[in-house]
């Protein structure tokens, strides 16, 4: 049985079993792959001790293999040996489908790790064309740690082989560190919103930096979520028995605070005390651009503050599926930081958390919305956590809501990928299937959990896009 079969079966039984049974099962499967067991995916103990003498020795007895990634903490050659070349990863790769020069995940992962030898130790530059959608992870029947391999290889490529003076490096560093530019822009949101979409400025950004001028920059909010939170005086519910630490991420803070506010109001409606710890970027755009030193700095901040919240009895929740995936899967795979495993094990996507701990369907049974119809896109990073069907299942029986899944294809933007000039056309080609399904769906708006998928949906179809938490707020909060 594949992981997908397993998830489907879980989903099916979620429909029919009692709430308590659902909670128990969700606690154990909770989001699918990140709840991996030792030996299933993290073949090297999350990379933390992978360079340990005992494990290295197993692959170091007369073999010609060399340490390709000399500076890395990880040794994933054991994972590479789990690959039996079925090519399921290659056929699931949206970039390989539209870019004939991209050799695909099997080459990027197990083949580079297994076959590189002393006279050919460079990382292939095609690793920079991987969008880090992580669909190959879900596709692999042998639990080869593909995205972990890609992330490590990309980090090595950027630090060892890419010139820090190159246009690509400068552009990627700026895109990866969106949080930095967003913090500056948010200090003067009106000016920033004008300047970022001012024609000559966009033309110059494309020519000088390689940031596509085809897309509209998302607007910065006049008040960030954290400013609103401070002005509000913080939490309105105190409850040491039900406490969550909210990882809002950059986009909900700077661009869509309405999503973060909905998160707070919905959780308070269920009696939760919401903590909003200090935090940096989840690291998602940094992993995708091989900026692992930047990602580590942010991870250290996040783990420190989220671990402190865990010690105060909170669980960690995120409203963005890429943020939750990063904290759950990429952090323990890539970094060795005190408390990182605890943070990974106790992080949940917001709707998932409510499904596990509350009778959400029961609460929605009496709700009534005002004749809204949506086309739902399940983000790749929700799929990777086994969460890509929960929105449709949750809302389909709510009075006044029509919701239609617009298929399981990738949206194509993959965070920063679709913002790169040379990737823009490919990004739109990948998204075409989803755009087409949206156009034929009954809905007159879109809905998704991922902010960059929302950008792509809006860009490709012109529909307004909402977040499921906003719909939950409309349905449940007076
Ligand atoms: S992460 Fe996505 S783009 Fe990268 S190799 Fe895997 S499937 Fe392809
Ligand atoms: S899906 Fe897994 S086992 Fe199959 S070729 Fe890709 S890495 Fe190898």
PDB file of C-alpha atoms and ligand atoms in Angstrom, residues 80 82-90 105-106 110 136 139-144 146, ligand 2:
ATOM      1  CA  UNK A  80      20.472   6.740  -2.027  1.00  0.00           C
ATOM      2  CA  UNK A  82      17.128   2.693  -1.163  1.00  0.00           C
ATOM      3  CA  UNK A  83      16.430   3.956  -4.675  1.00  0.00           C
ATOM      4  CA  UNK A  84      15.525   1.161  -7.088  1.00  0.00           C
ATOM      5  CA  UNK A  85      15.113   3.435 -10.107  1.00  0.00           C
ATOM      6  CA  UNK A  86      11.377   3.103 -10.572  1.00  0.00           C
ATOM      7  CA  UNK A  87      11.286   6.752 -11.838  1.00  0.00           C
ATOM      8  CA  UNK A  88       8.028   7.484  -9.994  1.00  0.00           C
ATOM      9  CA  UNK A  89       9.702  10.654  -8.714  1.00  0.00           C
ATOM     10  CA  UNK A  90      10.640  11.762 -12.230  1.00  0.00           C
ATOM     11  CA  UNK A 105      14.649  14.297  -8.968  1.00  0.00           C
ATOM     12  CA  UNK A 106      16.216  10.859  -9.340  1.00  0.00           C
ATOM     13  CA  UNK A 110      20.153   9.423  -5.304  1.00  0.00           C
ATOM     14  CA  UNK A 136       8.918  13.740  -5.482  1.00  0.00           C
ATOM     15  CA  UNK A 139       5.831   9.929  -4.968  1.00  0.00           C
ATOM     16  CA  UNK A 140       8.765   7.774  -3.877  1.00  0.00           C
ATOM     17  CA  UNK A 141       7.616   4.298  -2.784  1.00  0.00           C
ATOM     18  CA  UNK A 142      10.976   3.628  -1.165  1.00  0.00           C
ATOM     19  CA  UNK A 143      11.127   6.663   1.150  1.00  0.00           C
ATOM     20  CA  UNK A 144      14.335   7.967  -0.406  1.00  0.00           C
ATOM     21  CA  UNK A 146      14.791  13.211  -2.017  1.00  0.00           C
TER      22      UNK A 146
HETATM   23  S1  LIG B   2      10.744   7.283  -6.755  1.00  0.00           S
HETATM   24 FE1  LIG B   2      12.275   6.726  -5.189  1.00  0.00          FE
HETATM   25  S2  LIG B   2      12.879   4.623  -5.704  1.00  0.00           S
HETATM   26 FE2  LIG B   2      11.825   5.456  -7.513  1.00  0.00          FE
HETATM   27  S3  LIG B   2      13.495   6.338  -8.777  1.00  0.00           S
HETATM   28 FE3  LIG B   2      12.751   8.015  -7.496  1.00  0.00          FE
HETATM   29  S4  LIG B   2      14.091   7.964  -5.688  1.00  0.00           S
HETATM   30 FE4  LIG B   2      14.333   6.001  -6.737  1.00  0.00          FE
END
